[in-house]
Amino acid sequence: MPLAVNPIDAQTIYFDASDTGAPPVLLLHGSALSRSIWRGLGYVKALEPEFDTIRMDLRGHGRSGKPHDPAAYNMDLVLADVKAVLAATGHESIHIVGYSFGSRVGLSLAIKHPSMVRSLTMLGGTHAIEAQHISTLFFDGYLEALKTGDMDAFIAGMEADGGKLDPATRLAFASNDALALAAYFESTEAGSAVSEMLLAQLDTPTLLMTGTRDRPRIEHSRTMAAVMPNARLVELEGRTHGGTLFPPQPVLEQLLPFLRTNA
């Protein structure tokens, strides 16, 4: 399996990539997931071979390095991971499709290195970080559960009150390091919002897709669509944050034409 090495702190970043010469799409997963989610939910099959896909495990997730220090998860280090993967795959620019935190990474890269991002798709994304809302994406006490060092405690919390996870998501959760995720979330909760001034300057073609029951992110997405000069919002009726990606067909019906238009 290919890997890249962050030149700043030497963390190893694992990824999979196809290489047919088609336009490259970097798929960035959300918190507590891994690169496997894109294949498991059918996105890779739908995109290839029309597009080459690059699926990376963000630091703290999957098979990539799992530091236990919250300082190791600051956005500049995460962006250096992405740039290391692009260098390893020989791409100077890519399309980015990100879910949740992955979309935040894509947004940050587009702001700091706009020439590297051909288009940006944010699925359940936000420009704002509101610590009090992170627990609503998981469950009250999620961070304490992770700090026990046991992923089973986190999964049990996610499945409390009869809420069963789909098999691909459950497997992705189970493969993680609980203490690394705890450090990652502590860093995420301390993050700062992207200002509307910066959003207004970003002319990268952007597709926003957010569930109408994904609050407050649906409100955030409406704000982004209003402020960003080249952004369009598709509201996914009835979907929560956790249900953003599945079933994939309504997402793909919007995503594929958007990528083709900007290829």
PDB file of C-alpha atoms in Angstrom:
ATOM      1  CA  MET A   1       0.000   0.000   0.000  1.00  0.00           C
ATOM      2  CA  PRO A   2       1.435   3.405  -0.943  1.00  0.00           C
ATOM      3  CA  LEU A   3       2.422   5.800   1.776  1.00  0.00           C
ATOM      4  CA  ALA A   4       3.610   9.378   2.001  1.00  0.00           C
ATOM      5  CA  VAL A   5       5.684  10.968   4.748  1.00  0.00           C
ATOM      6  CA  ASN A   6       4.921  14.400   6.156  1.00  0.00           C
ATOM      7  CA  PRO A   7       8.153  16.411   5.769  1.00  0.00           C
ATOM      8  CA  ILE A   8       7.453  18.444   8.918  1.00  0.00           C
ATOM      9  CA  ASP A   9       6.887  15.777  11.577  1.00  0.00           C
ATOM     10  CA  ALA A  10       7.528  12.501   9.687  1.00  0.00           C
ATOM     11  CA  GLN A  11       4.035  11.094  10.247  1.00  0.00           C
ATOM     12  CA  THR A  12       3.233   8.349   7.722  1.00  0.00           C
ATOM     13  CA  ILE A  13       0.103   8.776   5.621  1.00  0.00           C
ATOM     14  CA  TYR A  14      -1.375   5.770   3.842  1.00  0.00           C
ATOM     15  CA  PHE A  15      -3.392   6.100   0.665  1.00  0.00           C
ATOM     16  CA  ASP A  16      -4.788   4.206  -2.320  1.00  0.00           C
ATOM     17  CA  ALA A  17      -4.811   5.685  -5.806  1.00  0.00           C
ATOM     18  CA  SER A  18      -5.798   4.748  -9.324  1.00  0.00           C
ATOM     19  CA  ASP A  19      -3.622   6.033 -12.144  1.00  0.00           C
ATOM     20  CA  THR A  20      -5.169   5.925 -15.609  1.00  0.00           C
ATOM     21  CA  GLY A  21      -4.534   9.528 -16.579  1.00  0.00           C
ATOM     22  CA  ALA A  22      -8.137  10.551 -15.872  1.00  0.00           C
ATOM     23  CA  PRO A  23      -8.842  13.743 -13.874  1.00  0.00           C
ATOM     24  CA  PRO A  24      -7.823  13.069 -10.240  1.00  0.00           C
ATOM     25  CA  VAL A  25     -10.315  13.273  -7.369  1.00  0.00           C
ATOM     26  CA  LEU A  26      -9.023  13.288  -3.783  1.00  0.00           C
ATOM     27  CA  LEU A  27     -11.569  11.754  -1.384  1.00  0.00           C
ATOM     28  CA  LEU A  28     -11.263  12.938   2.230  1.00  0.00           C
ATOM     29  CA  HIS A  29     -13.234  11.074   4.892  1.00  0.00           C
ATOM     30  CA  GLY A  30     -14.796  12.431   8.066  1.00  0.00           C
ATOM     31  CA  SER A  31     -13.956  12.117  11.741  1.00  0.00           C
ATOM     32  CA  ALA A  32     -13.436   8.595  13.133  1.00  0.00           C
ATOM     33  CA  LEU A  33     -13.733   7.051   9.649  1.00  0.00           C
ATOM     34  CA  SER A  34     -11.091   5.984   7.104  1.00  0.00           C
ATOM     35  CA  ARG A  35     -10.407   5.857   3.380  1.00  0.00           C
ATOM     36  CA  SER A  36     -12.326   2.546   3.185  1.00  0.00           C
ATOM     37  CA  ILE A  37     -15.655   4.365   3.542  1.00  0.00           C
ATOM     38  CA  TRP A  38     -15.502   5.577  -0.070  1.00  0.00           C
ATOM     39  CA  ARG A  39     -15.209   2.090  -1.506  1.00  0.00           C
ATOM     40  CA  GLY A  40     -17.593   0.581   1.024  1.00  0.00           C
ATOM     41  CA  LEU A  41     -20.398   3.011   0.131  1.00  0.00           C
ATOM     42  CA  GLY A  42     -19.889   2.755  -3.620  1.00  0.00           C
ATOM     43  CA  TYR A  43     -18.284   6.105  -4.425  1.00  0.00           C
ATOM     44  CA  VAL A  44     -15.091   4.665  -5.908  1.00  0.00           C
ATOM     45  CA  LYS A  45     -17.019   2.386  -8.279  1.00  0.00           C
ATOM     46  CA  ALA A  46     -19.193   5.301  -9.403  1.00  0.00           C
ATOM     47  CA  LEU A  47     -16.256   7.647 -10.040  1.00  0.00           C
ATOM     48  CA  GLU A  48     -13.851   5.235 -11.732  1.00  0.00           C
ATOM     49  CA  PRO A  49     -12.716   4.943 -14.477  1.00  0.00           C
ATOM     50  CA  GLU A  50     -14.073   8.342 -15.545  1.00  0.00           C
ATOM     51  CA  PHE A  51     -11.951   9.848 -12.772  1.00  0.00           C
ATOM     52  CA  ASP A  52      -8.860   8.641 -10.976  1.00  0.00           C
ATOM     53  CA  THR A  53      -9.469   8.522  -7.226  1.00  0.00           C
ATOM     54  CA  ILE A  54      -7.024   9.084  -4.392  1.00  0.00           C
ATOM     55  CA  ARG A  55      -8.228   7.891  -0.980  1.00  0.00           C
ATOM     56  CA  MET A  56      -6.052   8.819   1.996  1.00  0.00           C
ATOM     57  CA  ASP A  57      -6.325   7.993   5.673  1.00  0.00           C
ATOM     58  CA  LEU A  58      -6.159  11.305   7.502  1.00  0.00           C
ATOM     59  CA  ARG A  59      -3.672  11.334  10.389  1.00  0.00           C
ATOM     60  CA  GLY A  60      -5.123   9.693  13.469  1.00  0.00           C
ATOM     61  CA  HIS A  61      -7.305   7.447  11.295  1.00  0.00           C
ATOM     62  CA  GLY A  62      -7.098   4.153   9.422  1.00  0.00           C
ATOM     63  CA  ARG A  63      -3.520   3.024   8.847  1.00  0.00           C
ATOM     64  CA  SER A  64      -1.912   6.468   8.978  1.00  0.00           C
ATOM     65  CA  GLY A  65       0.177   7.705  11.896  1.00  0.00           C
ATOM     66  CA  LYS A  66      -1.731   8.060  15.169  1.00  0.00           C
ATOM     67  CA  PRO A  67      -0.047  10.567  17.474  1.00  0.00           C
ATOM     68  CA  HIS A  68      -1.636  11.024  20.911  1.00  0.00           C
ATOM     69  CA  ASP A  69      -0.752  14.733  21.188  1.00  0.00           C
ATOM     70  CA  PRO A  70      -3.541  17.195  20.238  1.00  0.00           C
ATOM     71  CA  ALA A  71      -0.906  19.584  18.833  1.00  0.00           C
ATOM     72  CA  ALA A  72      -0.142  17.002  16.126  1.00  0.00           C
ATOM     73  CA  TYR A  73      -3.564  17.612  14.572  1.00  0.00           C
ATOM     74  CA  ASN A  74      -3.370  21.293  13.724  1.00  0.00           C
ATOM     75  CA  MET A  75      -4.596  22.115  10.220  1.00  0.00           C
ATOM     76  CA  ASP A  76      -1.208  23.128   8.830  1.00  0.00           C
ATOM     77  CA  LEU A  77       0.127  19.639   9.565  1.00  0.00           C
ATOM     78  CA  VAL A  78      -2.950  18.025   8.001  1.00  0.00           C
ATOM     79  CA  LEU A  79      -2.502  20.148   4.865  1.00  0.00           C
ATOM     80  CA  ALA A  80       1.147  19.103   4.721  1.00  0.00           C
ATOM     81  CA  ASP A  81      -0.098  15.484   4.751  1.00  0.00           C
ATOM     82  CA  VAL A  82      -2.333  16.210   1.765  1.00  0.00           C
ATOM     83  CA  LYS A  83       0.494  17.902  -0.134  1.00  0.00           C
ATOM     84  CA  ALA A  84       2.765  14.928   0.591  1.00  0.00           C
ATOM     85  CA  VAL A  85       0.164  12.557  -0.884  1.00  0.00           C
ATOM     86  CA  LEU A  86      -0.206  14.745  -3.977  1.00  0.00           C
ATOM     87  CA  ALA A  87       3.568  14.788  -4.419  1.00  0.00           C
ATOM     88  CA  ALA A  88       3.643  10.996  -4.098  1.00  0.00           C
ATOM     89  CA  THR A  89       0.959  10.618  -6.769  1.00  0.00           C
ATOM     90  CA  GLY A  90       2.526  13.183  -9.096  1.00  0.00           C
ATOM     91  CA  HIS A  91      -0.395  15.629  -9.104  1.00  0.00           C
ATOM     92  CA  GLU A  92      -0.064  19.392  -8.843  1.00  0.00           C
ATOM     93  CA  SER A  93      -3.831  19.952  -8.623  1.00  0.00           C
ATOM     94  CA  ILE A  94      -6.897  17.817  -7.930  1.00  0.00           C
ATOM     95  CA  HIS A  95     -10.628  17.867  -7.410  1.00  0.00           C
ATOM     96  CA  ILE A  96     -11.492  17.430  -3.730  1.00  0.00           C
ATOM     97  CA  VAL A  97     -14.545  15.642  -2.383  1.00  0.00           C
ATOM     98  CA  GLY A  98     -14.642  15.817   1.399  1.00  0.00           C
ATOM     99  CA  TYR A  99     -17.112  14.670   4.021  1.00  0.00           C
ATOM    100  CA  SER A 100     -17.428  16.495   7.364  1.00  0.00           C
ATOM    101  CA  PHE A 101     -13.875  17.164   8.623  1.00  0.00           C
ATOM    102  CA  GLY A 102     -12.566  16.095   5.219  1.00  0.00           C
ATOM    103  CA  SER A 103     -14.507  18.941   3.637  1.00  0.00           C
ATOM    104  CA  ARG A 104     -12.960  21.347   6.140  1.00  0.00           C
ATOM    105  CA  VAL A 105      -9.520  20.141   5.058  1.00  0.00           C
ATOM    106  CA  GLY A 106     -10.485  20.736   1.428  1.00  0.00           C
ATOM    107  CA  LEU A 107     -11.762  24.209   2.213  1.00  0.00           C
ATOM    108  CA  SER A 108      -8.546  25.066   4.063  1.00  0.00           C
ATOM    109  CA  LEU A 109      -6.413  23.833   1.168  1.00  0.00           C
ATOM    110  CA  ALA A 110      -8.470  25.844  -1.338  1.00  0.00           C
ATOM    111  CA  ILE A 111      -8.010  28.991   0.738  1.00  0.00           C
ATOM    112  CA  LYS A 112      -4.278  28.571   1.361  1.00  0.00           C
ATOM    113  CA  HIS A 113      -3.294  26.953  -1.958  1.00  0.00           C
ATOM    114  CA  PRO A 114      -6.034  27.751  -4.486  1.00  0.00           C
ATOM    115  CA  SER A 115      -4.005  26.607  -7.488  1.00  0.00           C
ATOM    116  CA  MET A 116      -3.991  23.054  -6.085  1.00  0.00           C
ATOM    117  CA  VAL A 117      -7.800  22.702  -5.981  1.00  0.00           C
ATOM    118  CA  ARG A 118      -9.641  22.405  -9.305  1.00  0.00           C
ATOM    119  CA  SER A 119     -13.001  22.088  -7.587  1.00  0.00           C
ATOM    120  CA  LEU A 120     -14.276  21.516  -4.051  1.00  0.00           C
ATOM    121  CA  THR A 121     -17.226  19.401  -2.957  1.00  0.00           C
ATOM    122  CA  MET A 122     -18.196  19.760   0.711  1.00  0.00           C
ATOM    123  CA  LEU A 123     -20.510  17.031   2.013  1.00  0.00           C
ATOM    124  CA  GLY A 124     -21.913  17.894   5.434  1.00  0.00           C
ATOM    125  CA  GLY A 125     -19.234  20.566   5.699  1.00  0.00           C
ATOM    126  CA  THR A 126     -18.894  23.796   7.596  1.00  0.00           C
ATOM    127  CA  HIS A 127     -16.666  26.858   7.742  1.00  0.00           C
ATOM    128  CA  ALA A 128     -17.370  27.130  11.479  1.00  0.00           C
ATOM    129  CA  ILE A 129     -16.095  25.072  14.392  1.00  0.00           C
ATOM    130  CA  GLU A 130     -18.506  25.050  17.309  1.00  0.00           C
ATOM    131  CA  ALA A 131     -17.284  22.734  20.035  1.00  0.00           C
ATOM    132  CA  GLN A 132     -20.697  22.434  21.656  1.00  0.00           C
ATOM    133  CA  HIS A 133     -22.090  20.929  18.446  1.00  0.00           C
ATOM    134  CA  ILE A 134     -19.506  18.182  17.988  1.00  0.00           C
ATOM    135  CA  SER A 135     -21.167  16.044  20.644  1.00  0.00           C
ATOM    136  CA  THR A 136     -24.450  16.315  18.710  1.00  0.00           C
ATOM    137  CA  LEU A 137     -22.721  14.636  15.755  1.00  0.00           C
ATOM    138  CA  PHE A 138     -21.800  11.721  18.005  1.00  0.00           C
ATOM    139  CA  PHE A 139     -23.230  11.557  21.542  1.00  0.00           C
ATOM    140  CA  ASP A 140     -22.838  13.276  24.894  1.00  0.00           C
ATOM    141  CA  GLY A 141     -19.692  11.959  26.532  1.00  0.00           C
ATOM    142  CA  TYR A 142     -18.092  10.803  23.240  1.00  0.00           C
ATOM    143  CA  LEU A 143     -14.705  12.305  24.171  1.00  0.00           C
ATOM    144  CA  GLU A 144     -14.723  10.655  27.596  1.00  0.00           C
ATOM    145  CA  ALA A 145     -15.560   7.333  25.905  1.00  0.00           C
ATOM    146  CA  LEU A 146     -12.554   7.678  23.604  1.00  0.00           C
ATOM    147  CA  LYS A 147     -10.263   8.588  26.504  1.00  0.00           C
ATOM    148  CA  THR A 148     -10.951   5.151  28.007  1.00  0.00           C
ATOM    149  CA  GLY A 149      -8.802   3.852  25.158  1.00  0.00           C
ATOM    150  CA  ASP A 150     -11.563   1.503  24.002  1.00  0.00           C
ATOM    151  CA  MET A 151     -13.220   1.995  20.607  1.00  0.00           C
ATOM    152  CA  ASP A 152     -16.005  -0.369  21.689  1.00  0.00           C
ATOM    153  CA  ALA A 153     -17.143   2.258  24.202  1.00  0.00           C
ATOM    154  CA  PHE A 154     -17.375   4.822  21.393  1.00  0.00           C
ATOM    155  CA  ILE A 155     -19.265   2.426  19.106  1.00  0.00           C
ATOM    156  CA  ALA A 156     -21.653   1.505  21.926  1.00  0.00           C
ATOM    157  CA  GLY A 157     -22.407   5.197  22.431  1.00  0.00           C
ATOM    158  CA  MET A 158     -23.066   5.636  18.721  1.00  0.00           C
ATOM    159  CA  GLU A 159     -25.449   2.670  18.722  1.00  0.00           C
ATOM    160  CA  ALA A 160     -27.279   3.628  21.909  1.00  0.00           C
ATOM    161  CA  ASP A 161     -31.050   4.022  21.734  1.00  0.00           C
ATOM    162  CA  GLY A 162     -31.316   1.611  18.809  1.00  0.00           C
ATOM    163  CA  GLY A 163     -29.226   3.615  16.341  1.00  0.00           C
ATOM    164  CA  LYS A 164     -27.400   0.945  14.345  1.00  0.00           C
ATOM    165  CA  LEU A 165     -24.387   1.877  12.221  1.00  0.00           C
ATOM    166  CA  ASP A 166     -24.089   0.615   8.664  1.00  0.00           C
ATOM    167  CA  PRO A 167     -21.410  -2.139   8.401  1.00  0.00           C
ATOM    168  CA  ALA A 168     -18.887   0.006   6.487  1.00  0.00           C
ATOM    169  CA  THR A 169     -19.059   2.797   9.069  1.00  0.00           C
ATOM    170  CA  ARG A 170     -18.907   0.393  12.013  1.00  0.00           C
ATOM    171  CA  LEU A 171     -15.805  -1.291  10.581  1.00  0.00           C
ATOM    172  CA  ALA A 172     -14.133   2.082   9.994  1.00  0.00           C
ATOM    173  CA  PHE A 173     -14.854   3.151  13.577  1.00  0.00           C
ATOM    174  CA  ALA A 174     -13.564  -0.141  15.018  1.00  0.00           C
ATOM    175  CA  SER A 175     -10.214   0.087  13.193  1.00  0.00           C
ATOM    176  CA  ASN A 176      -9.215   3.325  14.915  1.00  0.00           C
ATOM    177  CA  ASP A 177      -7.028   4.120  17.916  1.00  0.00           C
ATOM    178  CA  ALA A 178      -9.257   5.606  20.618  1.00  0.00           C
ATOM    179  CA  LEU A 179      -6.550   7.739  22.254  1.00  0.00           C
ATOM    180  CA  ALA A 180      -5.412   9.149  18.900  1.00  0.00           C
ATOM    181  CA  LEU A 181      -9.010  10.071  18.110  1.00  0.00           C
ATOM    182  CA  ALA A 182      -9.381  11.723  21.506  1.00  0.00           C
ATOM    183  CA  ALA A 183      -6.326  13.892  20.744  1.00  0.00           C
ATOM    184  CA  TYR A 184      -7.695  14.634  17.280  1.00  0.00           C
ATOM    185  CA  PHE A 185     -11.056  15.767  18.667  1.00  0.00           C
ATOM    186  CA  GLU A 186      -9.443  17.901  21.353  1.00  0.00           C
ATOM    187  CA  SER A 187      -7.564  19.714  18.578  1.00  0.00           C
ATOM    188  CA  THR A 188     -10.710  19.974  16.436  1.00  0.00           C
ATOM    189  CA  GLU A 189     -12.745  21.494  19.272  1.00  0.00           C
ATOM    190  CA  ALA A 190     -10.050  24.136  19.707  1.00  0.00           C
ATOM    191  CA  GLY A 191     -10.125  25.102  16.015  1.00  0.00           C
ATOM    192  CA  SER A 192     -11.241  28.484  14.743  1.00  0.00           C
ATOM    193  CA  ALA A 193     -13.837  29.372  12.121  1.00  0.00           C
ATOM    194  CA  VAL A 194     -13.007  30.437   8.575  1.00  0.00           C
ATOM    195  CA  SER A 195     -14.072  34.068   8.259  1.00  0.00           C
ATOM    196  CA  GLU A 196     -16.736  35.141   5.795  1.00  0.00           C
ATOM    197  CA  MET A 197     -14.173  37.594   4.409  1.00  0.00           C
ATOM    198  CA  LEU A 198     -11.969  34.687   3.332  1.00  0.00           C
ATOM    199  CA  LEU A 199     -14.959  32.792   1.960  1.00  0.00           C
ATOM    200  CA  ALA A 200     -15.909  35.808  -0.162  1.00  0.00           C
ATOM    201  CA  GLN A 201     -12.447  35.767  -1.762  1.00  0.00           C
ATOM    202  CA  LEU A 202     -12.557  32.062  -2.687  1.00  0.00           C
ATOM    203  CA  ASP A 203     -13.604  31.590  -6.306  1.00  0.00           C
ATOM    204  CA  THR A 204     -12.899  27.837  -6.495  1.00  0.00           C
ATOM    205  CA  PRO A 205     -15.930  26.070  -8.048  1.00  0.00           C
ATOM    206  CA  THR A 206     -17.682  24.631  -4.995  1.00  0.00           C
ATOM    207  CA  LEU A 207     -20.575  22.226  -4.546  1.00  0.00           C
ATOM    208  CA  LEU A 208     -22.136  22.151  -1.070  1.00  0.00           C
ATOM    209  CA  MET A 209     -24.369  19.215  -0.120  1.00  0.00           C
ATOM    210  CA  THR A 210     -25.859  19.081   3.360  1.00  0.00           C
ATOM    211  CA  GLY A 211     -28.826  17.326   4.945  1.00  0.00           C
ATOM    212  CA  THR A 212     -31.788  19.462   5.931  1.00  0.00           C
ATOM    213  CA  ARG A 213     -31.718  17.828   9.392  1.00  0.00           C
ATOM    214  CA  ASP A 214     -27.960  18.380   9.787  1.00  0.00           C
ATOM    215  CA  ARG A 215     -28.067  21.333  12.171  1.00  0.00           C
ATOM    216  CA  PRO A 216     -26.362  23.736  12.476  1.00  0.00           C
ATOM    217  CA  ARG A 217     -24.446  22.725   9.345  1.00  0.00           C
ATOM    218  CA  ILE A 218     -27.354  23.313   6.993  1.00  0.00           C
ATOM    219  CA  GLU A 219     -27.437  26.919   8.200  1.00  0.00           C
ATOM    220  CA  HIS A 220     -23.656  27.132   7.779  1.00  0.00           C
ATOM    221  CA  SER A 221     -23.966  25.782   4.239  1.00  0.00           C
ATOM    222  CA  ARG A 222     -26.598  28.365   3.364  1.00  0.00           C
ATOM    223  CA  THR A 223     -24.247  31.064   4.618  1.00  0.00           C
ATOM    224  CA  MET A 224     -21.356  29.701   2.552  1.00  0.00           C
ATOM    225  CA  ALA A 225     -23.510  29.494  -0.571  1.00  0.00           C
ATOM    226  CA  ALA A 226     -24.554  33.117  -0.100  1.00  0.00           C
ATOM    227  CA  VAL A 227     -21.029  34.418   0.553  1.00  0.00           C
ATOM    228  CA  MET A 228     -18.813  32.361  -1.773  1.00  0.00           C
ATOM    229  CA  PRO A 229     -18.844  33.720  -5.334  1.00  0.00           C
ATOM    230  CA  ASN A 230     -18.719  30.344  -7.119  1.00  0.00           C
ATOM    231  CA  ALA A 231     -20.615  28.019  -4.776  1.00  0.00           C
ATOM    232  CA  ARG A 232     -23.914  26.171  -5.103  1.00  0.00           C
ATOM    233  CA  LEU A 233     -25.870  24.412  -2.350  1.00  0.00           C
ATOM    234  CA  VAL A 234     -27.873  21.219  -2.794  1.00  0.00           C
ATOM    235  CA  GLU A 235     -29.968  20.433   0.274  1.00  0.00           C
ATOM    236  CA  LEU A 236     -30.337  16.703   0.951  1.00  0.00           C
ATOM    237  CA  GLU A 237     -33.904  16.421   2.151  1.00  0.00           C
ATOM    238  CA  GLY A 238     -34.360  14.686   5.482  1.00  0.00           C
ATOM    239  CA  ARG A 239     -30.737  13.669   5.965  1.00  0.00           C
ATOM    240  CA  THR A 240     -28.831  14.042   9.222  1.00  0.00           C
ATOM    241  CA  HIS A 241     -25.075  14.569   9.423  1.00  0.00           C
ATOM    242  CA  GLY A 242     -24.387  10.860   9.844  1.00  0.00           C
ATOM    243  CA  GLY A 243     -26.637  10.069   6.880  1.00  0.00           C
ATOM    244  CA  THR A 244     -24.975  12.488   4.463  1.00  0.00           C
ATOM    245  CA  LEU A 245     -23.210   9.877   2.310  1.00  0.00           C
ATOM    246  CA  PHE A 246     -25.780   7.065   2.273  1.00  0.00           C
ATOM    247  CA  PRO A 247     -27.585   6.172   0.124  1.00  0.00           C
ATOM    248  CA  PRO A 248     -25.076   7.542  -2.399  1.00  0.00           C
ATOM    249  CA  GLN A 249     -27.184   7.869  -5.536  1.00  0.00           C
ATOM    250  CA  PRO A 250     -28.744  11.314  -4.836  1.00  0.00           C
ATOM    251  CA  VAL A 251     -25.264  12.618  -3.974  1.00  0.00           C
ATOM    252  CA  LEU A 252     -23.697  11.131  -7.104  1.00  0.00           C
ATOM    253  CA  GLU A 253     -26.447  12.572  -9.302  1.00  0.00           C
ATOM    254  CA  GLN A 254     -25.163  16.019  -8.331  1.00  0.00           C
ATOM    255  CA  LEU A 255     -21.472  15.211  -7.884  1.00  0.00           C
ATOM    256  CA  LEU A 256     -20.711  13.570 -11.239  1.00  0.00           C
ATOM    257  CA  PRO A 257     -22.081  16.390 -13.446  1.00  0.00           C
ATOM    258  CA  PHE A 258     -20.291  18.951 -11.243  1.00  0.00           C
ATOM    259  CA  LEU A 259     -16.948  17.152 -11.638  1.00  0.00           C
ATOM    260  CA  ARG A 260     -17.457  16.760 -15.386  1.00  0.00           C
ATOM    261  CA  THR A 261     -18.219  20.457 -15.786  1.00  0.00           C
ATOM    262  CA  ASN A 262     -15.025  21.431 -13.951  1.00  0.00           C
ATOM    263  CA  ALA A 263     -12.724  18.705 -15.296  1.00  0.00           C
TER     264      ALA A 263
END
